[in-house]
Coordinates of C-alpha atoms and ligand atoms in Angstrom, one line a residue:
X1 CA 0.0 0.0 0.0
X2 CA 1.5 3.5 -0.6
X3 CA -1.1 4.8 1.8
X4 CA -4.1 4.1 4.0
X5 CA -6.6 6.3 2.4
X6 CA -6.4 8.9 -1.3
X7 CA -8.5 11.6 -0.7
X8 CA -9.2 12.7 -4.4
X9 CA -10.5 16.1 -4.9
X10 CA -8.7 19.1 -2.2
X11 CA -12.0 20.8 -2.4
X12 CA -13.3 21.2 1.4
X13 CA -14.7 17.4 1.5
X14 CA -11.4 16.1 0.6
X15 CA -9.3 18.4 2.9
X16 CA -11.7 18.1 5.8
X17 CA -11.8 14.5 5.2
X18 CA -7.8 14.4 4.8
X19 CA -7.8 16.6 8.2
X20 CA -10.4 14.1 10.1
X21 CA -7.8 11.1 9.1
X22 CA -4.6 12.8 10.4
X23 CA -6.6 13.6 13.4
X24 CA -7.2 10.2 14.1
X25 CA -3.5 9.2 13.3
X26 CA -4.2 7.3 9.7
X27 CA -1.7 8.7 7.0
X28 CA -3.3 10.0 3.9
X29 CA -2.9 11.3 0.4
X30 CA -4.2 14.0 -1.2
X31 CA -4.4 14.5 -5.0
X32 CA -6.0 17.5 -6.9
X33 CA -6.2 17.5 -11.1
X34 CA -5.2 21.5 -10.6
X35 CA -1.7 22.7 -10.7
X36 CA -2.6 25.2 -7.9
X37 CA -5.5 26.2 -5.8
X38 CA -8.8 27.9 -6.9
X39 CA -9.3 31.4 -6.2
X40 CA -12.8 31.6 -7.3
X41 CA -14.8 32.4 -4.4
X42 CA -18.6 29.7 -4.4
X43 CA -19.4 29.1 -1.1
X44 CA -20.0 32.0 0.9
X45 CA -21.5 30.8 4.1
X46 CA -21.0 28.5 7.0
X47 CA -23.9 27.0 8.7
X48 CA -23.9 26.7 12.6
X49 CA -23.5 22.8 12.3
X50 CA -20.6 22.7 10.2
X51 CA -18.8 25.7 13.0
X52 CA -19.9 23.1 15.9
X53 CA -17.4 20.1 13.7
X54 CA -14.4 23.0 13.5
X55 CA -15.1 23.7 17.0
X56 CA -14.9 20.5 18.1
X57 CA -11.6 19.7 16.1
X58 CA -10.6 23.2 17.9
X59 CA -10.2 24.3 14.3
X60 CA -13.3 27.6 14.4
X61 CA -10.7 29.8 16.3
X62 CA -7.8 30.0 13.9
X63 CA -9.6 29.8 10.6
X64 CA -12.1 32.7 12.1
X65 CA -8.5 34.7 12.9
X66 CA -7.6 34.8 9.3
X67 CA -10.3 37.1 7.9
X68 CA -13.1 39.2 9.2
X69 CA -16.0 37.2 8.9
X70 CA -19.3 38.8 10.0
X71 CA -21.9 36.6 11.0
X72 CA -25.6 36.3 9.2
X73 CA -28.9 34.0 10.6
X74 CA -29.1 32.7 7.2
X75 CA -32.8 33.0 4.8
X76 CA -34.9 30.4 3.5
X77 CA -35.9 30.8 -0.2
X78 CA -35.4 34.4 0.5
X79 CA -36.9 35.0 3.5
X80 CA -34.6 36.2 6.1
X81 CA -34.0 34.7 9.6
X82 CA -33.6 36.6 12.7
X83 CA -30.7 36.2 15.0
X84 CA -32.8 36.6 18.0
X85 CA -34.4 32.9 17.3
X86 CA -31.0 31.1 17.4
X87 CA -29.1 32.7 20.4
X88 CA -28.4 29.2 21.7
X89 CA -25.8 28.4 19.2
X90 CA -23.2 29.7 16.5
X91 CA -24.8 32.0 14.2
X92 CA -24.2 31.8 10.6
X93 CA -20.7 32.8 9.4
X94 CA -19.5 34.7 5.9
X95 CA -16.4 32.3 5.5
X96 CA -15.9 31.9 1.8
X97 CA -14.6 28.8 0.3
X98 CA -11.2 30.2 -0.8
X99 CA -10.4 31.5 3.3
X100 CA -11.9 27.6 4.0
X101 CA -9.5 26.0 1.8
X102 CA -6.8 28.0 2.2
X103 CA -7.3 27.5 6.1
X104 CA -7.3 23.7 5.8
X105 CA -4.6 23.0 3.1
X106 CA -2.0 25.1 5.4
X107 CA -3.3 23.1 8.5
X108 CA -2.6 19.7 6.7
X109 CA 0.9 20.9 5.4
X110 CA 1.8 21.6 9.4
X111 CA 1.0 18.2 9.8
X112 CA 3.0 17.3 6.7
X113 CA 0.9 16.4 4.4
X114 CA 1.0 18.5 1.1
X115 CA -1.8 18.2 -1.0
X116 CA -0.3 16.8 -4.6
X117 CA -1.3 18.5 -7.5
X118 CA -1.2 18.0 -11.3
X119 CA -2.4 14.8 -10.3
X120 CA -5.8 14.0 -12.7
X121 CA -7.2 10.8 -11.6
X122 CA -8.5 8.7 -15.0
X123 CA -8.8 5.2 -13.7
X124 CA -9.9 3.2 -10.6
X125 CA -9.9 -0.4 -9.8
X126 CA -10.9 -2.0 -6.5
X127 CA -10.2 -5.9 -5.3
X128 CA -10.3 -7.3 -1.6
X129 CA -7.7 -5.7 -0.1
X130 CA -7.4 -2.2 -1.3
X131 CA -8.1 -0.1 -4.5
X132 CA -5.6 1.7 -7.0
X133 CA -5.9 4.9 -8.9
X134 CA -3.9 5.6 -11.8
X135 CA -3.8 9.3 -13.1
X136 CA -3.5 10.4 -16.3
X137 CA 0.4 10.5 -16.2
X138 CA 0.5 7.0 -15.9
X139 CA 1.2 6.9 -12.3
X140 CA -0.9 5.1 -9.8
X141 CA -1.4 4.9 -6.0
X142 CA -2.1 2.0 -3.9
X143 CA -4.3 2.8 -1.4
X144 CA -6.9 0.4 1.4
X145 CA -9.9 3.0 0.6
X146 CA -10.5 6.0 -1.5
X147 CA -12.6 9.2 -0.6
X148 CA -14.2 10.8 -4.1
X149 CA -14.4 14.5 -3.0
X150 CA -13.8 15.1 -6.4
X151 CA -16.8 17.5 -7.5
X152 CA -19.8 18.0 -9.0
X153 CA -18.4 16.6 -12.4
X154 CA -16.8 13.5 -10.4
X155 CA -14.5 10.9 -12.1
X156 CA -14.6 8.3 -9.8
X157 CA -18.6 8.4 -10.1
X158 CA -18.3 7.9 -13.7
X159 CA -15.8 5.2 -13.2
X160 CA -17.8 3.5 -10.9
X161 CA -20.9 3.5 -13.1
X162 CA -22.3 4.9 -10.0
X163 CA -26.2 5.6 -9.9
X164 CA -27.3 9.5 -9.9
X165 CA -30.6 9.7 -10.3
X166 CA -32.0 12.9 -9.9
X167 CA -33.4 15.7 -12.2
X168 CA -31.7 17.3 -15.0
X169 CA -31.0 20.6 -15.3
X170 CA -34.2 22.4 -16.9
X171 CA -32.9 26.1 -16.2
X172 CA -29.9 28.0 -15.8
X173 CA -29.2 31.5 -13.6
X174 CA -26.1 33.6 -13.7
X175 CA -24.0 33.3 -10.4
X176 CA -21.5 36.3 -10.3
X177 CA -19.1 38.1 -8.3
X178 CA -19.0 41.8 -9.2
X179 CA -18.5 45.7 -8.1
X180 CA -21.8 47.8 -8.2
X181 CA -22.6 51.4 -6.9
X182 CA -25.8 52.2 -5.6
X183 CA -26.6 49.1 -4.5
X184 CA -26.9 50.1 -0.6
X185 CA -28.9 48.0 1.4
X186 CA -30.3 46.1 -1.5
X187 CA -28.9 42.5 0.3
X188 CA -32.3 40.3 -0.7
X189 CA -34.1 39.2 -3.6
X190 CA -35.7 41.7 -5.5
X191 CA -38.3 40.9 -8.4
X192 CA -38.6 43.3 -11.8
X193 CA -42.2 44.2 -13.5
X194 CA -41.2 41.1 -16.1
X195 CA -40.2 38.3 -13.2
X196 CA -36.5 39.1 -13.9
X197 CA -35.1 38.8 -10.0
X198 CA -31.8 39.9 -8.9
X199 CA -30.4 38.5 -5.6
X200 CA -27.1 40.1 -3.9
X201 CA -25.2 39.2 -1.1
X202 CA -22.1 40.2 0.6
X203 CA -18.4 38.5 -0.6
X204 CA -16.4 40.8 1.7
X205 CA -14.1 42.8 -0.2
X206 CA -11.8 42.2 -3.4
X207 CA -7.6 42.9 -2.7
X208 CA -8.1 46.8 -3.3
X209 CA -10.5 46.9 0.1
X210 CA -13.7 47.1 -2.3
X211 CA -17.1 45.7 -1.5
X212 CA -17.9 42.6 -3.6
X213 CA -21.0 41.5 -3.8
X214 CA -22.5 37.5 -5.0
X215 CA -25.1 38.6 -7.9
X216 CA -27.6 36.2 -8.7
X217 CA -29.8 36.8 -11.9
X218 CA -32.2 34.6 -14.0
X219 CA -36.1 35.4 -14.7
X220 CA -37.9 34.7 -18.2
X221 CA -35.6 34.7 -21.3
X222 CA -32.8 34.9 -19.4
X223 CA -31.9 30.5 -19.4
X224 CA -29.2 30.7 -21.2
X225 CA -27.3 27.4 -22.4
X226 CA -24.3 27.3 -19.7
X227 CA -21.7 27.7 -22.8
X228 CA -22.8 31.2 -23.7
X229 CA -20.8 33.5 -22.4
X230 CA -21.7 35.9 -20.2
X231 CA -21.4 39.8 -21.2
X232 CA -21.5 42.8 -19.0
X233 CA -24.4 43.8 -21.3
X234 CA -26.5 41.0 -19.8
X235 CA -25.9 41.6 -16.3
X236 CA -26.6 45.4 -17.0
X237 CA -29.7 44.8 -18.9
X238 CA -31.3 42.0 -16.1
X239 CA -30.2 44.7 -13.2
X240 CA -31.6 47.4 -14.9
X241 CA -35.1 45.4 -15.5
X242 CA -34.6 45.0 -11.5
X243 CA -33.7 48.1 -10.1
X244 CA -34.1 50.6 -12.3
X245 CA -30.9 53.0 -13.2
X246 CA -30.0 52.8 -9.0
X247 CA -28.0 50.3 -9.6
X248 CA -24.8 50.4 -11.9
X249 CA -22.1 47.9 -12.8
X250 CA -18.5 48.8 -12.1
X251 CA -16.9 45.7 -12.8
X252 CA -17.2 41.9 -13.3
X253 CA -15.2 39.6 -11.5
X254 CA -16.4 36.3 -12.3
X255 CA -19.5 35.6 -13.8
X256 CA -20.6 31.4 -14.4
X257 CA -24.0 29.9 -15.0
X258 CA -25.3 27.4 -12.8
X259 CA -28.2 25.0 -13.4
X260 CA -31.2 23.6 -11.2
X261 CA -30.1 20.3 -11.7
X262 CA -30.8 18.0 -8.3
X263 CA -29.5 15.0 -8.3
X264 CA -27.8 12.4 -5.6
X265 CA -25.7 9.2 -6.4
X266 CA -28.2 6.0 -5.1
X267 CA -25.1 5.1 -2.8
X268 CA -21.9 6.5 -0.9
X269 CA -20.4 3.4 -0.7
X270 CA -19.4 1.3 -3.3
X271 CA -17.3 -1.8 -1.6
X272 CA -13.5 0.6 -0.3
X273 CA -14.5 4.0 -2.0
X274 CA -16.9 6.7 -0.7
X275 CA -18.1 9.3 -2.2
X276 CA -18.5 12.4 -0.8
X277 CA -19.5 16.1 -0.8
X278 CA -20.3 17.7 -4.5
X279 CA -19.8 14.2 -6.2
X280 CA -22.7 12.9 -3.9
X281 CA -25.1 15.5 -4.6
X282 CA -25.7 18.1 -6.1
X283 CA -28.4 21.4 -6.2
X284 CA -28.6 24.9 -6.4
X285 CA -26.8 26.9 -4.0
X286 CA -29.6 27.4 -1.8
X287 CA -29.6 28.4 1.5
X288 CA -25.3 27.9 1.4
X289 CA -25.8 24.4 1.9
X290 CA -23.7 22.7 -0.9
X291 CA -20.0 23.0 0.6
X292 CA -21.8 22.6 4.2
X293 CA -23.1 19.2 3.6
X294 CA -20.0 18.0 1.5
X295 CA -17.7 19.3 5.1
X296 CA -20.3 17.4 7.9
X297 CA -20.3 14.0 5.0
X298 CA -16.5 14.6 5.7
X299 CA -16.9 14.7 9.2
X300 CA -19.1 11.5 9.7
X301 CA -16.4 9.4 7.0
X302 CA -13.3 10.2 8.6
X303 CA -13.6 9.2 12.0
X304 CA -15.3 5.7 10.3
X305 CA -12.7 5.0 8.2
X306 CA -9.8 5.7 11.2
X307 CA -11.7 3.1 12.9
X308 CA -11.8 0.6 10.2
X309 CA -7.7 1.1 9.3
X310 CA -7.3 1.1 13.2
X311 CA -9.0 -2.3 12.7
X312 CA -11.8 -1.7 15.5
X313 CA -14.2 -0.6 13.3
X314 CA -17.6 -2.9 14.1
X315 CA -19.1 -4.6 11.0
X316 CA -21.1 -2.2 9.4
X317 CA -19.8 1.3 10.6
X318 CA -18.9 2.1 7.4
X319 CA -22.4 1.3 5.9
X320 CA -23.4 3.6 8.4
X321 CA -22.1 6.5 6.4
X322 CA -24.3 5.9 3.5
X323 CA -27.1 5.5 6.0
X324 CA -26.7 8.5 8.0
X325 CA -25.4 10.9 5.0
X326 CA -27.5 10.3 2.6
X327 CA -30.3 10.5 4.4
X328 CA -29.4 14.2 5.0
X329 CA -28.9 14.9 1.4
X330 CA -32.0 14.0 0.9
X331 CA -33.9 16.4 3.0
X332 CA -31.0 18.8 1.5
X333 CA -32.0 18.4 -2.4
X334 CA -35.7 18.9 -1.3
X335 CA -35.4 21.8 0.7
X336 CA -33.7 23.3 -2.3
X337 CA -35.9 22.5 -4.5
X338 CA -38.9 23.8 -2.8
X339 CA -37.0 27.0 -2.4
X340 CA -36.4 27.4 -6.1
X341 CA -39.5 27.2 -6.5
X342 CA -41.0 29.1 -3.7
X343 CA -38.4 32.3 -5.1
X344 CA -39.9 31.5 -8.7
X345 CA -36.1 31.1 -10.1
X346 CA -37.7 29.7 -13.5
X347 CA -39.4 33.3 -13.6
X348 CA -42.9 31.9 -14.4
X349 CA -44.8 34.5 -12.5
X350 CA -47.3 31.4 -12.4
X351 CA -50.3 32.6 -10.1
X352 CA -50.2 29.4 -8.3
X353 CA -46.6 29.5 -7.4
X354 CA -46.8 33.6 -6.1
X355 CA -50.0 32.8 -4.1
X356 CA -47.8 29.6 -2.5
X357 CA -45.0 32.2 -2.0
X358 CA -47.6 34.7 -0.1
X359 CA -48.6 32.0 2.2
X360 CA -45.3 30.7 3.1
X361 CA -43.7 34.0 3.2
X362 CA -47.1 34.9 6.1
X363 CA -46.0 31.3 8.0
X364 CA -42.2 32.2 7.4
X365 CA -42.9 35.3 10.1
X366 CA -43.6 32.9 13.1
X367 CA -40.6 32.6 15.3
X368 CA -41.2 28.6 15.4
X369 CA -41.2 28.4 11.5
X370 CA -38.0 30.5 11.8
X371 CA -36.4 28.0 14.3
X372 CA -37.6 25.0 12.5
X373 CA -36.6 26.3 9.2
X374 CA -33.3 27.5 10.6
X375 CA -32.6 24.1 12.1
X376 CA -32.9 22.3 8.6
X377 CA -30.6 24.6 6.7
X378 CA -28.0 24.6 9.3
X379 CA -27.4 21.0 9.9
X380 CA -28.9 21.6 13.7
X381 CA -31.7 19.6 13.0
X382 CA -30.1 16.2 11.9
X383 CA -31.2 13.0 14.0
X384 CA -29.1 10.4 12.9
X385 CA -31.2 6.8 12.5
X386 CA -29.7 4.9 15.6
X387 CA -31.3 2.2 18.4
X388 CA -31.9 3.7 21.1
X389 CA -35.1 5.8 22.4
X390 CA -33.7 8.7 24.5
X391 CA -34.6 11.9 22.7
X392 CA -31.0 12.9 22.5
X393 CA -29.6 9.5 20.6
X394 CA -28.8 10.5 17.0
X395 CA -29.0 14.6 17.7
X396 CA -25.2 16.1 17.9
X397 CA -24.2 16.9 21.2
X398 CA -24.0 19.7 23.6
X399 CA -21.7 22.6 23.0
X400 CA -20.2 22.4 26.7
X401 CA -18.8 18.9 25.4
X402 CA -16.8 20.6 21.8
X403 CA -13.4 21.2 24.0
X404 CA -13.6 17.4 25.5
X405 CA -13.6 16.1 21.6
X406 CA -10.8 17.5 20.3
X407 CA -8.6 14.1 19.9
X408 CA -11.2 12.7 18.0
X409 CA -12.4 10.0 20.0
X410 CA -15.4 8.8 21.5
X411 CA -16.6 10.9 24.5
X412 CA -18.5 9.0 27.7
X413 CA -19.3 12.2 29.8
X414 CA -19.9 10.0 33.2
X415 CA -20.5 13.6 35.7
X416 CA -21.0 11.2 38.6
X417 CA -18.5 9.0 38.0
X418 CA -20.8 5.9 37.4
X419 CA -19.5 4.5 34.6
X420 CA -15.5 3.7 35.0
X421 CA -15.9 0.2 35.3
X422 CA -17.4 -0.4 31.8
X423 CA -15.7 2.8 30.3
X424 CA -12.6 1.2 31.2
X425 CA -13.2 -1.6 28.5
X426 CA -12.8 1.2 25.9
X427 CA -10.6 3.5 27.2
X428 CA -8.2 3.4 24.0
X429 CA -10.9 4.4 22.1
X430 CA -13.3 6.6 24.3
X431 CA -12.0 9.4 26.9
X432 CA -14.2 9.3 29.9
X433 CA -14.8 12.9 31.7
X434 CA -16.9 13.9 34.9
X435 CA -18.5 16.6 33.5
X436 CA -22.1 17.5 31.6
X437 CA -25.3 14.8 31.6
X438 CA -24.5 11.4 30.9
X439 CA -24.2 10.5 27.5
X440 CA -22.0 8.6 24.9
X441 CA -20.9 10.6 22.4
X442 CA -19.4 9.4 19.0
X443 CA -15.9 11.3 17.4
X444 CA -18.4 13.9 15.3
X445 CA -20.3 15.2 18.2
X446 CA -23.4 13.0 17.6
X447 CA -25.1 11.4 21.1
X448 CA -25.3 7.4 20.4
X449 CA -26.2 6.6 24.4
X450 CA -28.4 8.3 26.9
X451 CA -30.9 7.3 29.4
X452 CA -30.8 3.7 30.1
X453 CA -27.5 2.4 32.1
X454 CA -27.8 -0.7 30.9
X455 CA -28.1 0.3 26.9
X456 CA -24.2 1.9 27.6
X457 CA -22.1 -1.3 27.1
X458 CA -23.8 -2.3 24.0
X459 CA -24.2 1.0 22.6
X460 CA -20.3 1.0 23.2
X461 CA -19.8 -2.0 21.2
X462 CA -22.1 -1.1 18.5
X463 CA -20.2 2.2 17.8
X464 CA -16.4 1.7 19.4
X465 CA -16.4 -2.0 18.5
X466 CA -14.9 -5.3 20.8
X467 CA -14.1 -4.3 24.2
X468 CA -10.3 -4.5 24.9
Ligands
FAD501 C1 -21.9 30.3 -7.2 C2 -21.9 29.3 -6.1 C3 -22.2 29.6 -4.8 C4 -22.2 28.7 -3.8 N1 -22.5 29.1 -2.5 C5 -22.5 28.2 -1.5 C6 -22.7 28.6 -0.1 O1 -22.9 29.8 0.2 N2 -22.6 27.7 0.9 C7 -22.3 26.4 0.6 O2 -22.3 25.5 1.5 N3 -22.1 26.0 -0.7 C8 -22.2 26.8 -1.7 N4 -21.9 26.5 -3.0 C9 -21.5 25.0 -3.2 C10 -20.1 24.7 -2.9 O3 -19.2 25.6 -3.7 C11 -19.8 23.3 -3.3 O4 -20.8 22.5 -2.7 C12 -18.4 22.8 -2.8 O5 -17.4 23.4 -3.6 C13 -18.3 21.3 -2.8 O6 -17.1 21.0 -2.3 P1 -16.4 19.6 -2.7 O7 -15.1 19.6 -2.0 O8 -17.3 18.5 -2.5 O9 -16.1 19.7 -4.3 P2 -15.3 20.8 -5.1 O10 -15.2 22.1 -4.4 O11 -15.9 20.8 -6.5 O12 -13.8 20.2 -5.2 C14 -13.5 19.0 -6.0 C15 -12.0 19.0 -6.3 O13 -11.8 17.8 -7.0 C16 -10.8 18.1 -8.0 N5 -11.0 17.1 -9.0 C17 -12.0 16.9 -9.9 N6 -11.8 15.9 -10.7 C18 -10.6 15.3 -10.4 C19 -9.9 14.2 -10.8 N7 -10.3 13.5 -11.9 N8 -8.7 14.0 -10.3 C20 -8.2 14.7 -9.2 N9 -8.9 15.8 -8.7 C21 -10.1 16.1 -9.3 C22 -11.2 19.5 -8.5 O14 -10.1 20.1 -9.1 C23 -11.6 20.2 -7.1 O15 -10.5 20.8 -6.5 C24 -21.8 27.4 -4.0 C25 -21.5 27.0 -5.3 C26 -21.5 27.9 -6.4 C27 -21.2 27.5 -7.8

């Protein structure tokens, strides 16, 4: 074996993932098809969930000291959240993609592990023991299981003849990054007479100290094939059906169009590779879900795949991450579709669709719909399928427990010191502390015991595998 696990893609699935492996002490690769990083900025948000994982790793400190990040409540099909319903946890945070990736490739390169580029993977073939990739240099790399963070586009999902059902694209929008006076406070979506909308949000500021702002554009007439380029002119002409001359454009910095396509691959595991992130799924940029769901797939993998290198890894744990994740990208692709359609991003102006809008928009008001609809798009409201009937199995954890996981192993907080005995049968795997409620607590920050004493031991093996 040249190594334990290839990570292929250094998007944030792959590094996270690569990240989550060192954590755990398993040696990794990483290979990226691009001779250097991308500097285009996608992602623009991180959800509450996905800051509880850095937390936990004690990771949300430094990457929020390299930037200034404000912090958001987040908006479902553009209706906006307010803060004041989510004061019990991390609120939203502007952390693009590039400050994300940026953050976690110099993180794994402390550690020693440089991410190795130019490397284009163009062939995979698995057998009992491990799986090798070949690139298209010729070269390959043995490894015992492979992680497909490799995008959207993925190689390893076309390889694997991997079932993606889903719906095509049947629209496009333009997703932009530009410069624009007048704009002001205009930070929502805003419909013209025609059903051209315009949506802007905040990207920080461009090297120079400028405001840039995301501009998203699409109505009637304006799906374009995604291989017509995009002019200034068009982006002029939709934000002038918008706004009106308020709003000028000084200067593109990257315009691409994006399609509504929804899709999911049928399974995440296919015998030792795992796909992950973008190359599971993928949807709009709704709600800045995308890059959220591909870091928390990471999060759930890594620490499963340790386990299963480690050699403790019980039976099915790693069937477990097809279980648990895809599950959540399920509820992901619908949520994002519904909003789509809610925010009319087809620009029918169909009666039926703006009289739906209305209604939800009147629910969207109550501070329950807001907490309810805030806990799906942040990851908060994730239950993990697990046995076990005390209302906490499956949910993630308590914040009070983040600084107690940061070695990556299971967590048994035992406050009256009850438990030692049986703890003691795991203690190479699972740190015992007398601190919080009683609960078992997995390396990701999800509750698998609580309640019932005599559920601990098996819920111990079930997730931490033989006793010593
Ligand atoms: C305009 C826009 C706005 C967005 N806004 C948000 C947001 O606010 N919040 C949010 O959560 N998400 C958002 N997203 C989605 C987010 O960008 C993606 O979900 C995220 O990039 C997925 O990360 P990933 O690591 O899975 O894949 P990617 O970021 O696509 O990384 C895949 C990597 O694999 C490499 N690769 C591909 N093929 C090969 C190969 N054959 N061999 C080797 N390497 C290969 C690629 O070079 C790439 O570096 C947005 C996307 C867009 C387009």
């Amino acid at each position: 074996m040249d190594t334990e696990v290839l990570v292929v893609g250094a998007g944030p699935t792959g590094l996270m993932t690569a990240s989550e492996l060192l954590v755990a002490g398993v040696a990794a690769v990483v290979v990226d098809k691009l001779p250097r990083r991308s500097e285009l900025s996608r992602a623009g948000g991180v959800q509450a969930r996905t800051l509880d994982a850095l937390d936990q790793r004690g990771l949300l400190e430094p990457l929020l000291a390299t930037g200034d990040y404000p912090t958001g409540a987040g908006h479902f099909a553009g209706i906006h959240f307010s803060p004041a319903h989510f004061e019990d946890r991390l609120l939203w945070r502007s952390v693009p993609q590039v400050a994300i990736e940026a953050f976690f490739e110099d993180h794994l390169a402390t550690q020693g592990l440089h991410v190795r580029r130019d490397h284009d993977l163009v062939g995979l073939d698995q057998d009992d023991d491990g799986v090798t990739a070949t690139f298209a240099d010729g070269t390959t790399i043995r490894s015992r299981y492979l992680v497909a963070a490799d995008g959207g586009h993925s190689t390893v999902r076309s390889l694997l003849r991997a079932d993606f059902p889903g719906r095509p694209g049947t629209m496009t929008v333009v997703a932009a990054d530009v410069r624009l006076s007048g704009a002001g406070q205009k930070m929502s979506h805003t419909w013209g007479a025609d059903g051209t909308w315009a949506a802007l949000f905040p990207l920080g500021t461009d090297p120079q100290g400028r405001p840039l702002l995301r501009l998203a554009l699409g109505g009637p007439n304006r799906s374009l094939p995604r291989d017509v380029p995009i002019t200034d002119d068009e982006l002029r002409d939709g934000l002038d059906t918008v706004f009106g001359s308020t709003v000028q454009l000084e200067e593109v910095v990257y315009a691409r169009r994006i399609t509504n396509a929804a899709r999911q691959v049928a399974q995440y595991r296919h015998g030792r590779v795992f796909l992950a992130g973008d190359a599971a799924h993928v949807h709009l940029p709704l709600g800045a879900q995308g890059m959220n769901t591909g870091l928390q797939d990471a999060f759930n993998l890594g620490w499963k795949l340790a386990a299963a290198v480690h050699g403790w890894a019980p039976a099915d744990l790693l069937d477990t991450y097809h279980t648990e994740r895809h599950l959540v990208g399920v509820g992901v692709l619908r949520n994002v579709q519904a909003q789509s359609l809610l925010m009319d991003w087809a620009g029918t102006r169909d009666p039926d669709v703006l009289a739906a809008r209305d209604v939800f928009a009147d629910l969207a008001r109550l501070p329950s719909v807001q907490r309810h609809l805030g806990d799906v798009l942040s990851g908060m409201a994730i239950r993990y399928p697990m046995p076990g009937s005390h209302h906490l199995v499956g949910r993630p954890a308590p914040a009070s427990s983040h600084e107690f996981l940061r070695t990556g192993r299971g967590l048994l907080l035992d406050p009256s010191d009850q438990f030692a005995k049986v703890a003691d049968l795991w203690s190479d795997r699972v740190d015992r502390v007398r601190a919080g409620e009683p609960m078992l607590v997995r390396p990701d920050g999800y509750v698998c015991w609580a309640g019932d004493p005599e559920e601990l031991e098996p819920a111990l093996g079930r997730w931490f595998g033989p006793r010593r």
